[in-house]
């Protein structure tokens, strides 16, 4: 059974993320959304909230589960028996950011990273942009799942 792990901070998960997960599911028998923590980031949502929002966002996509990545991604992918790490790319800047991490993860875990090109119609969506738009009361309903839009509306900025 092939397993692809889609890691990210998902603060919050967007339609761009969901698109990559759907595409990954067509390649792998199972896809795990690995909700991770990056010590250099300040999160709006707690680990638990990010997990719950991701789970709700992929309800109805069979063969997808959401798990927390408690430490190094390399350790996590070995633990779950992943065939590959899956990263979505919106453009060349994403590739430039992801290339060295893919090489490092391969070095640490022996697991390759597979890049999936996201839908060009969603390339403008990023979690940080969504949070900024929500912070100032803008409409984000076409950028994120409805549970995420509701959760952002309830946040204190």
PDB file of N, CA, C and O in Angstrom, residues 43-81:
ATOM      1  N   UNK A  43       1.517  30.899  15.337  1.00  0.00           N
ATOM      2  CA  UNK A  43       0.254  30.389  14.826  1.00  0.00           C
ATOM      3  C   UNK A  43      -0.948  31.143  15.371  1.00  0.00           C
ATOM      4  O   UNK A  43      -0.970  31.530  16.538  1.00  0.00           O
ATOM      5  N   UNK A  44      -1.945  31.303  14.518  1.00  0.00           N
ATOM      6  CA  UNK A  44      -3.225  31.864  14.934  1.00  0.00           C
ATOM      7  C   UNK A  44      -4.065  30.773  15.588  1.00  0.00           C
ATOM      8  O   UNK A  44      -4.742  31.008  16.575  1.00  0.00           O
ATOM      9  N   UNK A  45      -3.994  29.555  15.030  1.00  0.00           N
ATOM     10  CA  UNK A  45      -4.771  28.433  15.542  1.00  0.00           C
ATOM     11  C   UNK A  45      -3.880  27.485  16.341  1.00  0.00           C
ATOM     12  O   UNK A  45      -2.706  27.281  16.004  1.00  0.00           O
ATOM     13  N   UNK A  46      -4.465  26.883  17.369  1.00  0.00           N
ATOM     14  CA  UNK A  46      -3.738  25.887  18.172  1.00  0.00           C
ATOM     15  C   UNK A  46      -3.541  24.613  17.352  1.00  0.00           C
ATOM     16  O   UNK A  46      -4.175  24.421  16.305  1.00  0.00           O
ATOM     17  N   UNK A  47      -2.686  23.734  17.838  1.00  0.00           N
ATOM     18  CA  UNK A  47      -2.475  22.447  17.176  1.00  0.00           C
ATOM     19  C   UNK A  47      -3.807  21.707  17.026  1.00  0.00           C
ATOM     20  O   UNK A  47      -4.112  21.166  15.964  1.00  0.00           O
ATOM     21  N   UNK A  48      -4.586  21.678  18.084  1.00  0.00           N
ATOM     22  CA  UNK A  48      -5.874  20.981  18.068  1.00  0.00           C
ATOM     23  C   UNK A  48      -6.823  21.598  17.055  1.00  0.00           C
ATOM     24  O   UNK A  48      -7.491  20.876  16.304  1.00  0.00           O
ATOM     25  N   UNK A  49      -6.875  22.913  16.999  1.00  0.00           N
ATOM     26  CA  UNK A  49      -7.749  23.581  16.026  1.00  0.00           C
ATOM     27  C   UNK A  49      -7.311  23.286  14.597  1.00  0.00           C
ATOM     28  O   UNK A  49      -8.149  23.022  13.725  1.00  0.00           O
ATOM     29  N   UNK A  50      -6.014  23.320  14.349  1.00  0.00           N
ATOM     30  CA  UNK A  50      -5.508  23.044  12.998  1.00  0.00           C
ATOM     31  C   UNK A  50      -5.831  21.617  12.577  1.00  0.00           C
ATOM     32  O   UNK A  50      -6.214  21.361  11.430  1.00  0.00           O
ATOM     33  N   UNK A  51      -5.720  20.670  13.497  1.00  0.00           N
ATOM     34  CA  UNK A  51      -6.085  19.279  13.218  1.00  0.00           C
ATOM     35  C   UNK A  51      -7.573  19.158  12.904  1.00  0.00           C
ATOM     36  O   UNK A  51      -7.963  18.528  11.917  1.00  0.00           O
ATOM     37  N   UNK A  52      -8.411  19.758  13.733  1.00  0.00           N
ATOM     38  CA  UNK A  52      -9.867  19.660  13.545  1.00  0.00           C
ATOM     39  C   UNK A  52     -10.304  20.313  12.241  1.00  0.00           C
ATOM     40  O   UNK A  52     -11.145  19.761  11.517  1.00  0.00           O
ATOM     41  N   UNK A  53      -9.749  21.480  11.921  1.00  0.00           N
ATOM     42  CA  UNK A  53     -10.122  22.160  10.677  1.00  0.00           C
ATOM     43  C   UNK A  53      -9.679  21.366   9.457  1.00  0.00           C
ATOM     44  O   UNK A  53     -10.407  21.280   8.462  1.00  0.00           O
ATOM     45  N   UNK A  54      -8.495  20.763   9.529  1.00  0.00           N
ATOM     46  CA  UNK A  54      -8.029  19.935   8.418  1.00  0.00           C
ATOM     47  C   UNK A  54      -8.923  18.712   8.251  1.00  0.00           C
ATOM     48  O   UNK A  54      -9.289  18.351   7.122  1.00  0.00           O
ATOM     49  N   UNK A  55      -9.299  18.080   9.347  1.00  0.00           N
ATOM     50  CA  UNK A  55     -10.182  16.906   9.263  1.00  0.00           C
ATOM     51  C   UNK A  55     -11.516  17.269   8.627  1.00  0.00           C
ATOM     52  O   UNK A  55     -12.021  16.540   7.775  1.00  0.00           O
ATOM     53  N   UNK A  56     -12.068  18.381   9.045  1.00  0.00           N
ATOM     54  CA  UNK A  56     -13.345  18.797   8.473  1.00  0.00           C
ATOM     55  C   UNK A  56     -13.217  19.126   6.986  1.00  0.00           C
ATOM     56  O   UNK A  56     -14.107  18.835   6.191  1.00  0.00           O
ATOM     57  N   UNK A  57     -12.085  19.711   6.601  1.00  0.00           N
ATOM     58  CA  UNK A  57     -11.883  20.121   5.209  1.00  0.00           C
ATOM     59  C   UNK A  57     -11.816  18.945   4.246  1.00  0.00           C
ATOM     60  O   UNK A  57     -12.158  19.085   3.072  1.00  0.00           O
ATOM     61  N   UNK A  58     -11.375  17.786   4.729  1.00  0.00           N
ATOM     62  CA  UNK A  58     -11.229  16.627   3.835  1.00  0.00           C
ATOM     63  C   UNK A  58     -12.277  15.550   4.083  1.00  0.00           C
ATOM     64  O   UNK A  58     -12.189  14.458   3.529  1.00  0.00           O
ATOM     65  N   UNK A  59     -13.288  15.878   4.872  1.00  0.00           N
ATOM     66  CA  UNK A  59     -14.396  14.947   5.053  1.00  0.00           C
ATOM     67  C   UNK A  59     -14.977  14.649   3.679  1.00  0.00           C
ATOM     68  O   UNK A  59     -15.206  15.539   2.884  1.00  0.00           O
ATOM     69  N   UNK A  60     -15.189  13.395   3.400  1.00  0.00           N
ATOM     70  CA  UNK A  60     -15.734  13.016   2.106  1.00  0.00           C
ATOM     71  C   UNK A  60     -14.689  12.630   1.074  1.00  0.00           C
ATOM     72  O   UNK A  60     -15.036  12.169  -0.003  1.00  0.00           O
ATOM     73  N   UNK A  61     -13.422  12.839   1.379  1.00  0.00           N
ATOM     74  CA  UNK A  61     -12.358  12.369   0.487  1.00  0.00           C
ATOM     75  C   UNK A  61     -11.843  11.062   1.093  1.00  0.00           C
ATOM     76  O   UNK A  61     -11.141  11.076   2.100  1.00  0.00           O
ATOM     77  N   UNK A  62     -12.222   9.951   0.508  1.00  0.00           N
ATOM     78  CA  UNK A  62     -11.816   8.650   1.030  1.00  0.00           C
ATOM     79  C   UNK A  62     -10.313   8.461   0.970  1.00  0.00           C
ATOM     80  O   UNK A  62      -9.632   8.985   0.095  1.00  0.00           O
ATOM     81  N   UNK A  63      -9.801   7.679   1.920  1.00  0.00           N
ATOM     82  CA  UNK A  63      -8.380   7.359   1.915  1.00  0.00           C
ATOM     83  C   UNK A  63      -7.488   8.475   2.401  1.00  0.00           C
ATOM     84  O   UNK A  63      -6.284   8.458   2.165  1.00  0.00           O
ATOM     85  N   UNK A  64      -8.076   9.462   3.095  1.00  0.00           N
ATOM     86  CA  UNK A  64      -7.299  10.582   3.629  1.00  0.00           C
ATOM     87  C   UNK A  64      -7.521  10.645   5.133  1.00  0.00           C
ATOM     88  O   UNK A  64      -8.652  10.555   5.609  1.00  0.00           O
ATOM     89  N   UNK A  65      -6.432  10.777   5.859  1.00  0.00           N
ATOM     90  CA  UNK A  65      -6.537  10.975   7.310  1.00  0.00           C
ATOM     91  C   UNK A  65      -5.623  12.117   7.717  1.00  0.00           C
ATOM     92  O   UNK A  65      -4.722  12.502   6.972  1.00  0.00           O
ATOM     93  N   UNK A  66      -5.865  12.650   8.892  1.00  0.00           N
ATOM     94  CA  UNK A  66      -5.104  13.795   9.405  1.00  0.00           C
ATOM     95  C   UNK A  66      -4.443  13.380  10.710  1.00  0.00           C
ATOM     96  O   UNK A  66      -5.099  12.838  11.596  1.00  0.00           O
ATOM     97  N   UNK A  67      -3.139  13.633  10.793  1.00  0.00           N
ATOM     98  CA  UNK A  67      -2.392  13.313  12.010  1.00  0.00           C
ATOM     99  C   UNK A  67      -1.455  14.457  12.355  1.00  0.00           C
ATOM    100  O   UNK A  67      -1.018  15.200  11.476  1.00  0.00           O
ATOM    101  N   UNK A  68      -1.111  14.545  13.620  1.00  0.00           N
ATOM    102  CA  UNK A  68      -0.159  15.544  14.085  1.00  0.00           C
ATOM    103  C   UNK A  68       1.253  14.997  13.919  1.00  0.00           C
ATOM    104  O   UNK A  68       1.512  13.825  14.198  1.00  0.00           O
ATOM    105  N   UNK A  69       2.153  15.834  13.451  1.00  0.00           N
ATOM    106  CA  UNK A  69       3.567  15.476  13.324  1.00  0.00           C
ATOM    107  C   UNK A  69       4.261  16.028  14.573  1.00  0.00           C
ATOM    108  O   UNK A  69       4.470  17.238  14.683  1.00  0.00           O
ATOM    109  N   UNK A  70       4.622  15.158  15.522  1.00  0.00           N
ATOM    110  CA  UNK A  70       5.123  15.643  16.810  1.00  0.00           C
ATOM    111  C   UNK A  70       6.575  16.114  16.820  1.00  0.00           C
ATOM    112  O   UNK A  70       7.010  16.749  17.777  1.00  0.00           O
ATOM    113  N   UNK A  71       7.329  15.824  15.774  1.00  0.00           N
ATOM    114  CA  UNK A  71       8.746  16.196  15.745  1.00  0.00           C
ATOM    115  C   UNK A  71       9.212  16.332  14.319  1.00  0.00           C
ATOM    116  O   UNK A  71       8.563  16.971  13.497  1.00  0.00           O
ATOM    117  N   UNK A  72      10.323  15.694  14.013  1.00  0.00           N
ATOM    118  CA  UNK A  72      10.874  15.758  12.662  1.00  0.00           C
ATOM    119  C   UNK A  72       9.971  15.034  11.667  1.00  0.00           C
ATOM    120  O   UNK A  72       9.527  13.910  11.926  1.00  0.00           O
ATOM    121  N   UNK A  73       9.749  15.656  10.536  1.00  0.00           N
ATOM    122  CA  UNK A  73       8.965  15.022   9.474  1.00  0.00           C
ATOM    123  C   UNK A  73       9.624  13.720   9.036  1.00  0.00           C
ATOM    124  O   UNK A  73       8.936  12.725   8.788  1.00  0.00           O
ATOM    125  N   UNK A  74      10.947  13.690   8.962  1.00  0.00           N
ATOM    126  CA  UNK A  74      11.667  12.483   8.548  1.00  0.00           C
ATOM    127  C   UNK A  74      11.330  11.305   9.462  1.00  0.00           C
ATOM    128  O   UNK A  74      11.148  10.178   8.987  1.00  0.00           O
ATOM    129  N   UNK A  75      11.227  11.550  10.751  1.00  0.00           N
ATOM    130  CA  UNK A  75      10.868  10.481  11.690  1.00  0.00           C
ATOM    131  C   UNK A  75       9.414  10.050  11.474  1.00  0.00           C
ATOM    132  O   UNK A  75       9.100   8.860  11.497  1.00  0.00           O
ATOM    133  N   UNK A  76       8.544  11.017  11.261  1.00  0.00           N
ATOM    134  CA  UNK A  76       7.117  10.730  11.077  1.00  0.00           C
ATOM    135  C   UNK A  76       6.887   9.870   9.842  1.00  0.00           C
ATOM    136  O   UNK A  76       6.154   8.883   9.901  1.00  0.00           O
ATOM    137  N   UNK A  77       7.505  10.225   8.712  1.00  0.00           N
ATOM    138  CA  UNK A  77       7.258   9.469   7.479  1.00  0.00           C
ATOM    139  C   UNK A  77       7.769   8.031   7.602  1.00  0.00           C
ATOM    140  O   UNK A  77       7.149   7.107   7.070  1.00  0.00           O
ATOM    141  N   UNK A  78       8.865   7.836   8.309  1.00  0.00           N
ATOM    142  CA  UNK A  78       9.346   6.464   8.548  1.00  0.00           C
ATOM    143  C   UNK A  78       8.362   5.707   9.442  1.00  0.00           C
ATOM    144  O   UNK A  78       8.040   4.553   9.197  1.00  0.00           O
ATOM    145  N   UNK A  79       7.871   6.381  10.473  1.00  0.00           N
ATOM    146  CA  UNK A  79       6.947   5.751  11.431  1.00  0.00           C
ATOM    147  C   UNK A  79       5.665   5.279  10.752  1.00  0.00           C
ATOM    148  O   UNK A  79       5.170   4.195  11.050  1.00  0.00           O
ATOM    149  N   UNK A  80       5.121   6.071   9.834  1.00  0.00           N
ATOM    150  CA  UNK A  80       3.855   5.707   9.179  1.00  0.00           C
ATOM    151  C   UNK A  80       4.061   4.870   7.925  1.00  0.00           C
ATOM    152  O   UNK A  80       3.100   4.457   7.278  1.00  0.00           O
ATOM    153  N   UNK A  81       5.315   4.605   7.565  1.00  0.00           N
ATOM    154  CA  UNK A  81       5.602   3.794   6.382  1.00  0.00           C
ATOM    155  C   UNK A  81       5.285   4.498   5.078  1.00  0.00           C
ATOM    156  O   UNK A  81       4.867   3.863   4.101  1.00  0.00           O
TER     157      UNK A  81
END
